[in-house]
Amino acid sequence: MKKLFTNLTFWVLTAITLGVLLGHFAPQIALQKIMEEPFKMKLLGNEVSVGNTISEFLSGIFISVVKQFINPIIFLTITLGIVSMGNLKKVGKVGGKALLYFEIVTTLALLVGIIVANVIRPGDGVVTDSIKGGDISKYTKSAETFSWLKFFMDNLTLQVLLFSIILGILLSNYERRHVIVAFFQKISRYVFKGLHWVMKFAPVGAFGGMAFTISKYGIQTLLPLAKLMGTVYVTMGIFVFGILTLILNYYKISLWRFLKYIREELLIVLGTSSSEAGLPSLMEKLEKMGCAKSVVGLVVPAGYSFNLDGTTIYLSMSVIFLAQVFNVSLSLAQIMTIIGILMVTSKGAAGVTGSGFIVLASTLTAIKVIPVEGLALLLGVDRFMSEARAITNFIGNGVATIWIANNEKEFDREAMEKAFNLKA
């Protein structure tokens, strides 16, 4: 019993359950305003807003603090990794292999989403007049102004990734690099120690996130689009337990054991609807289970921007769903065009505010056969689908790192067995 009460997984799961109950039975408490304007604070020079209701505040504070660890951990992990690698050719090889992997797997995710949406046809019979829409102007406007330069300038993670690679290469050729490496290693220990303390508050963040979602949107919001919701979750399941299982089986690694190993992070991502909330811990656990520091440092940050399997599935299914709602019969050529456009536009999803809708708006605008106004149908249930997107993205990046580490012979199977057995 004592072990149960000191288990973070137990507390996060309990917090999610309590959040659902509070949001459903006492939404007025969860949405109680604690201030007139959303609370804003500055962390590491960045101003972040964490909402003005009780539930938003609890979730927002936790996610915002965890986010502050992402870039320092990426910087330290990748810089130390490249210095230890000491080979520019190898850095380029791992990076190139990661990008090729991302493109292949996200294309598979696109195809899975389109096939399942065409088989189940969740958009058939949806009456658009009966569903209350929302304002989509901010998404269509952002889609019109999207550019890859803006994507890079707005994406601090990519900037840190590039800077860390350059610094790591420069340090590799520095004679007294061992002094700087020792300094960075010392900082790294303190950063991870701080992260461990913050993660103790994960149940608070998960409670607030789930209470906010249920209280604001209500379970009744799901009923008109329940078929779409179910189809999205089924498709994510097919992708994770089908394609990702096969990818890990190539190196005789059990996906199920890996999921058990990262179960605490998965619950945190579920409760907060944010893959960022578990990203620093994922990087640490991947190292502990045998992935080389250099591979983790390169693949996870790049995957966070370019390997969004869950988001890709959601985008492809949403396009087909809206086509079915508006009785737009898509030819094979048009479906191939959608796949081609999404292969490009989905890669910008992580660096833009309101990412999914902005990318979706830009895709609908490009194909010019499905009304962009259909986005309003998805606003009410998007928050409920964000959990599936975040978890699938999260698992996908973990699997990508393990596969590439094995492919590069930078994986310690003994460390994996030790880590898996400790978390069993």
XYZ file of C-alpha atoms in Angstrom:
424
model
C 0.000 0.000 0.000
C 2.872 2.375 0.820
C 4.368 1.691 -2.621
C 1.035 2.559 -4.260
C 0.778 5.937 -2.517
C 4.309 6.886 -3.555
C 3.672 5.903 -7.198
C 3.376 8.907 -9.551
C 1.295 6.890 -12.050
C -1.345 6.247 -9.363
C -1.605 9.934 -8.464
C -1.771 11.134 -12.074
C -4.502 8.594 -12.877
C -6.406 9.611 -9.742
C -6.057 13.293 -10.679
C -7.392 12.665 -14.209
C -10.413 10.826 -12.770
C -11.130 13.608 -10.277
C -10.735 16.200 -13.039
C -13.334 14.444 -15.199
C -15.755 14.180 -12.263
C -15.339 17.839 -11.294
C -15.684 19.037 -14.882
C -18.853 17.002 -15.449
C -20.683 17.427 -12.144
C -19.449 20.867 -11.027
C -18.295 22.770 -14.134
C -18.993 26.109 -12.438
C -16.216 25.372 -9.929
C -13.697 24.327 -12.591
C -14.469 27.436 -14.648
C -14.535 29.781 -11.651
C -12.519 32.878 -12.533
C -9.739 33.733 -10.103
C -8.935 36.974 -11.956
C -10.523 39.067 -14.698
C -7.719 38.757 -17.257
C -5.650 35.634 -18.040
C -2.668 35.377 -15.697
C 0.623 36.110 -17.444
C 4.153 35.587 -16.218
C 7.669 35.755 -17.584
C 9.776 32.603 -17.638
C 13.294 32.708 -19.093
C 12.425 35.940 -20.885
C 9.228 34.583 -22.456
C 5.786 35.828 -21.464
C 3.298 32.979 -21.111
C -0.430 33.065 -20.412
C -1.883 30.398 -18.137
C -5.561 31.388 -18.182
C -7.792 32.984 -15.603
C -9.938 30.066 -14.363
C -8.969 27.665 -11.567
C -8.585 24.651 -13.878
C -6.679 26.555 -16.610
C -4.363 28.065 -14.012
C -3.418 24.699 -12.481
C -2.774 23.079 -15.853
C -1.167 26.145 -17.444
C 1.321 26.734 -14.626
C 2.520 23.128 -14.731
C 2.890 22.987 -18.551
C 4.595 26.403 -18.665
C 7.179 25.418 -16.055
C 7.899 22.060 -17.746
C 8.338 23.864 -21.083
C 11.210 25.835 -19.578
C 13.170 22.593 -19.232
C 12.752 21.505 -22.866
C 15.261 23.800 -24.553
C 17.977 23.619 -21.848
C 17.750 19.807 -21.923
C 17.896 19.772 -25.732
C 20.890 22.117 -25.680
C 22.813 20.110 -23.077
C 21.902 16.695 -24.509
C 22.744 17.466 -28.115
C 25.913 19.481 -27.404
C 27.330 16.814 -25.090
C 26.211 14.113 -27.519
C 27.977 15.615 -30.528
C 31.154 16.286 -28.545
C 31.183 12.644 -27.458
C 30.421 11.574 -31.050
C 33.288 13.749 -32.311
C 32.445 13.136 -35.961
C 30.724 15.629 -38.248
C 30.027 12.949 -40.839
C 28.213 10.844 -38.249
C 26.108 13.808 -37.079
C 24.982 14.388 -40.682
C 24.291 10.688 -41.158
C 22.070 10.426 -38.064
C 20.242 13.661 -38.927
C 19.646 12.595 -42.527
C 18.462 9.158 -41.451
C 16.057 10.736 -38.944
C 14.501 13.031 -41.568
C 14.081 10.115 -44.005
C 12.456 8.027 -41.255
C 10.111 10.898 -40.359
C 8.977 11.333 -43.963
C 8.303 7.625 -44.507
C 6.438 7.062 -41.230
C 4.330 10.247 -41.401
C 3.369 9.313 -44.980
C 2.230 5.922 -43.672
C 0.226 7.770 -40.990
C -1.402 9.877 -43.729
C -2.385 6.800 -45.710
C -3.792 5.028 -42.626
C -5.916 8.078 -41.802
C -7.295 8.386 -45.345
C -8.023 4.650 -45.710
C -9.831 4.305 -42.357
C -11.835 7.518 -42.936
C -12.984 6.190 -46.317
C -13.923 2.796 -44.861
C -15.832 4.011 -41.770
C -17.062 7.284 -43.389
C -17.620 9.301 -40.158
C -18.922 12.341 -42.099
C -21.944 10.622 -43.619
C -25.209 11.879 -42.145
C -23.718 14.776 -40.160
C -26.198 17.681 -40.275
C -24.179 20.889 -40.319
C -27.074 23.090 -39.149
C -27.398 21.195 -35.867
C -23.836 21.804 -34.780
C -22.837 25.106 -33.302
C -19.738 26.366 -35.046
C -17.115 28.863 -33.929
C -14.984 31.664 -35.269
C -12.384 30.273 -37.684
C -11.101 33.605 -39.005
C -7.922 33.546 -36.872
C -6.988 30.150 -38.306
C -7.637 31.032 -41.955
C -5.753 34.326 -41.518
C -2.747 32.552 -39.981
C -2.828 29.975 -42.775
C -2.595 32.743 -45.376
C 0.488 34.280 -43.731
C 2.315 31.005 -42.986
C 5.863 30.698 -44.315
C 8.772 28.375 -43.597
C 10.913 31.310 -42.477
C 8.204 32.321 -39.998
C 7.933 28.682 -38.930
C 11.654 28.622 -38.095
C 11.635 32.053 -36.424
C 8.657 31.084 -34.218
C 10.052 27.654 -33.339
C 12.599 28.164 -30.561
C 13.166 24.398 -30.308
C 14.471 24.249 -33.890
C 16.682 27.283 -33.265
C 18.153 25.656 -30.149
C 18.643 22.427 -32.107
C 20.602 24.221 -34.856
C 22.673 26.257 -32.382
C 23.489 23.149 -30.320
C 24.644 21.237 -33.409
C 26.953 24.089 -34.448
C 28.340 24.510 -30.912
C 28.830 20.764 -30.537
C 30.810 20.637 -33.797
C 32.968 23.604 -32.742
C 33.651 22.082 -29.307
C 34.608 18.775 -30.927
C 37.641 20.526 -32.439
C 38.553 22.457 -29.267
C 41.632 21.147 -27.441
C 40.410 21.927 -23.918
C 36.855 20.716 -24.573
C 36.971 18.383 -21.551
C 36.742 21.443 -19.234
C 33.572 22.723 -20.962
C 32.119 19.211 -21.144
C 32.620 18.734 -17.392
C 30.882 22.077 -16.775
C 27.927 21.158 -19.013
C 27.621 17.743 -17.359
C 27.407 19.395 -13.952
C 24.683 21.779 -15.176
C 22.848 18.846 -16.769
C 22.655 17.017 -13.436
C 21.077 20.073 -11.772
C 18.619 20.594 -14.643
C 17.367 17.011 -14.442
C 17.199 17.203 -10.658
C 14.999 20.299 -10.994
C 12.831 18.506 -13.560
C 12.265 15.608 -11.158
C 10.980 18.031 -8.531
C 8.629 19.719 -11.004
C 7.245 16.358 -12.176
C 6.052 15.672 -8.642
C 3.347 18.264 -9.399
C 2.207 16.430 -12.546
C -1.062 15.266 -10.887
C -2.009 18.921 -10.286
C -1.462 19.762 -13.952
C -3.338 16.681 -15.147
C -6.267 17.448 -12.812
C -6.534 21.037 -14.052
C -6.242 20.101 -17.731
C -8.928 17.428 -17.611
C -11.282 19.517 -15.450
C -10.988 22.436 -17.896
C -11.661 20.294 -20.982
C -14.736 18.553 -19.575
C -16.223 21.639 -17.883
C -15.803 23.989 -20.847
C -16.836 21.715 -23.684
C -18.967 19.130 -21.894
C -19.283 15.471 -22.725
C -22.536 16.289 -24.585
C -20.433 18.161 -27.167
C -19.175 14.801 -28.383
C -22.548 13.346 -29.340
C -23.051 14.954 -32.798
C -19.516 14.032 -33.850
C -19.115 10.838 -31.803
C -18.477 8.768 -34.947
C -15.593 11.037 -35.949
C -14.169 10.893 -32.423
C -14.369 7.114 -32.355
C -12.827 6.831 -35.830
C -9.888 9.057 -34.875
C -9.152 7.054 -31.711
C -9.479 3.723 -33.547
C -7.124 4.940 -36.278
C -4.535 6.145 -33.761
C -4.748 2.715 -32.113
C -4.241 0.938 -35.449
C -1.202 3.093 -36.161
C 0.404 2.689 -32.719
C -0.290 -1.030 -32.213
C 0.093 -1.899 -35.888
C 2.750 0.148 -37.662
C 4.811 1.246 -34.625
C 4.753 -2.312 -33.256
C 6.152 -3.609 -36.563
C 8.855 -0.912 -36.548
C 10.101 -1.941 -33.080
C 9.704 -5.650 -33.848
C 12.369 -5.184 -36.536
C 14.872 -4.936 -33.682
C 12.980 -7.394 -31.450
C 11.821 -4.738 -28.990
C 8.361 -4.924 -27.415
C 6.228 -1.822 -27.894
C 4.069 -2.883 -24.960
C 7.068 -3.011 -22.607
C 8.160 0.417 -23.843
C 4.681 1.842 -23.189
C 4.719 0.402 -19.672
C 8.130 2.002 -19.167
C 6.834 5.487 -20.094
C 3.329 5.083 -18.594
C 3.734 8.030 -16.217
C 4.621 10.366 -19.081
C 1.726 9.023 -21.180
C -0.759 9.808 -18.404
C 0.691 13.306 -18.006
C 0.327 13.907 -21.759
C -3.239 12.548 -21.588
C -4.191 14.775 -18.666
C -2.634 17.974 -20.018
C -3.285 17.334 -23.774
C 0.299 18.443 -24.351
C 3.193 16.287 -25.559
C 5.517 19.048 -24.309
C 4.602 18.160 -20.729
C 6.326 14.792 -21.032
C 9.089 15.626 -23.526
C 11.995 16.301 -21.092
C 11.232 13.124 -19.123
C 10.991 11.103 -22.358
C 14.484 12.210 -23.370
C 15.871 11.185 -19.993
C 14.145 7.792 -20.071
C 15.305 7.054 -23.619
C 18.891 7.600 -22.476
C 18.372 5.393 -19.419
C 16.977 2.574 -21.583
C 20.097 2.521 -23.762
C 19.727 5.117 -26.523
C 22.922 7.125 -27.035
C 22.776 10.704 -25.754
C 23.755 12.034 -29.190
C 20.907 10.175 -30.938
C 18.332 11.272 -28.346
C 19.508 14.873 -28.637
C 19.190 14.897 -32.429
C 16.074 12.787 -33.028
C 13.639 13.886 -30.292
C 13.848 17.674 -30.904
C 13.696 17.209 -34.699
C 10.836 14.730 -34.304
C 8.921 17.217 -32.177
C 8.702 19.406 -35.300
C 8.772 16.899 -38.172
C 7.506 13.545 -36.853
C 3.965 14.347 -35.749
C 2.248 11.037 -36.508
C -0.891 11.798 -34.486
C -1.318 15.264 -35.987
C -0.814 13.861 -39.495
C -3.523 11.211 -38.975
C -5.892 13.845 -37.582
C -5.308 16.180 -40.544
C -5.863 13.508 -43.195
C -9.019 12.207 -41.484
C -10.399 15.726 -41.014
C -10.077 16.513 -44.720
C -11.871 13.290 -45.718
C -14.492 13.828 -42.964
C -15.329 17.324 -44.221
C -15.516 16.057 -47.792
C -18.094 13.486 -46.649
C -20.048 16.078 -44.647
C -20.387 18.371 -47.674
C -20.929 15.456 -50.112
C -17.761 16.261 -52.054
C -16.739 13.226 -54.056
C -12.934 13.149 -54.182
C -11.260 11.517 -57.158
C -8.109 9.427 -56.778
C -6.109 12.319 -58.242
C -7.551 14.728 -55.653
C -6.786 12.295 -52.802
C -3.201 11.985 -54.060
C -3.022 15.804 -54.179
C -4.244 15.968 -50.551
C -1.559 13.455 -49.527
C 1.098 15.490 -51.324
C -0.006 18.783 -49.755
C -0.266 17.295 -46.245
C 3.197 15.720 -46.565
C 4.490 19.304 -46.713
C 2.020 21.343 -44.616
C 1.884 18.873 -41.711
C 5.594 19.455 -41.058
C 4.791 23.014 -39.916
C 2.219 21.946 -37.349
C 4.385 22.210 -34.216
C 5.649 25.723 -34.744
C 2.354 27.538 -35.177
C -0.220 28.615 -32.598
C -3.458 26.684 -33.192
C -1.314 24.379 -35.325
C -3.811 21.736 -36.413
C -6.455 24.180 -37.595
C -3.991 26.479 -39.352
C -2.441 23.607 -41.287
C -5.918 22.221 -42.034
C -7.080 25.640 -43.258
C -4.047 25.981 -45.533
C -4.662 22.480 -46.934
C -8.370 23.121 -47.652
C -7.476 26.449 -49.261
C -4.892 24.729 -51.483
C -7.173 21.935 -52.777
C -10.126 24.333 -53.308
C -12.868 21.652 -53.331
C -13.963 21.518 -49.661
C -15.458 24.587 -47.914
C -12.976 26.055 -45.407
C -15.991 27.027 -43.270
C -16.286 23.340 -42.367
C -13.521 23.897 -39.806
C -16.177 25.344 -37.501
C -17.633 21.835 -37.163
C -14.421 20.559 -35.614
C -13.820 23.318 -33.064
C -16.094 21.817 -30.400
C -14.458 18.386 -30.374
C -10.887 19.345 -31.179
C -9.869 19.504 -27.527
C -11.112 15.953 -26.974
C -9.096 14.706 -29.940
C -5.968 16.572 -28.897
C -5.224 13.906 -26.270
C -5.060 11.223 -28.984
C -2.879 13.437 -31.187
C -0.475 14.299 -28.361
C -0.085 10.700 -27.153
C 0.448 9.345 -30.687
C 3.019 12.072 -31.444
C 4.734 11.294 -28.139
C 4.927 7.524 -28.671
C 5.959 8.021 -32.304
C 8.987 10.111 -31.346
C 10.040 7.583 -28.733
C 9.825 4.736 -31.256
C 11.737 6.787 -33.866
C 14.598 7.394 -31.423
C 14.826 3.727 -30.414
C 14.780 2.569 -34.062
C 17.460 5.013 -35.206
C 19.649 4.283 -32.156
C 19.478 0.564 -33.008
C 20.101 1.224 -36.697
C 23.200 3.266 -35.796
C 24.364 0.579 -33.338
C 24.124 3.206 -30.593
C 21.793 1.188 -28.371
C 22.539 -0.730 -25.159
C 20.139 -3.678 -24.832
C 21.351 -4.504 -21.326
C 20.425 -1.002 -20.200
C 17.003 -1.462 -21.839
C 16.328 -4.709 -19.989
C 17.422 -3.147 -16.707
C 15.188 -0.090 -17.255
C 12.172 -2.182 -18.334
C 12.520 -4.544 -15.363
C 12.759 -1.670 -12.887
C 9.468 -0.216 -14.179
C 7.642 -3.542 -14.452
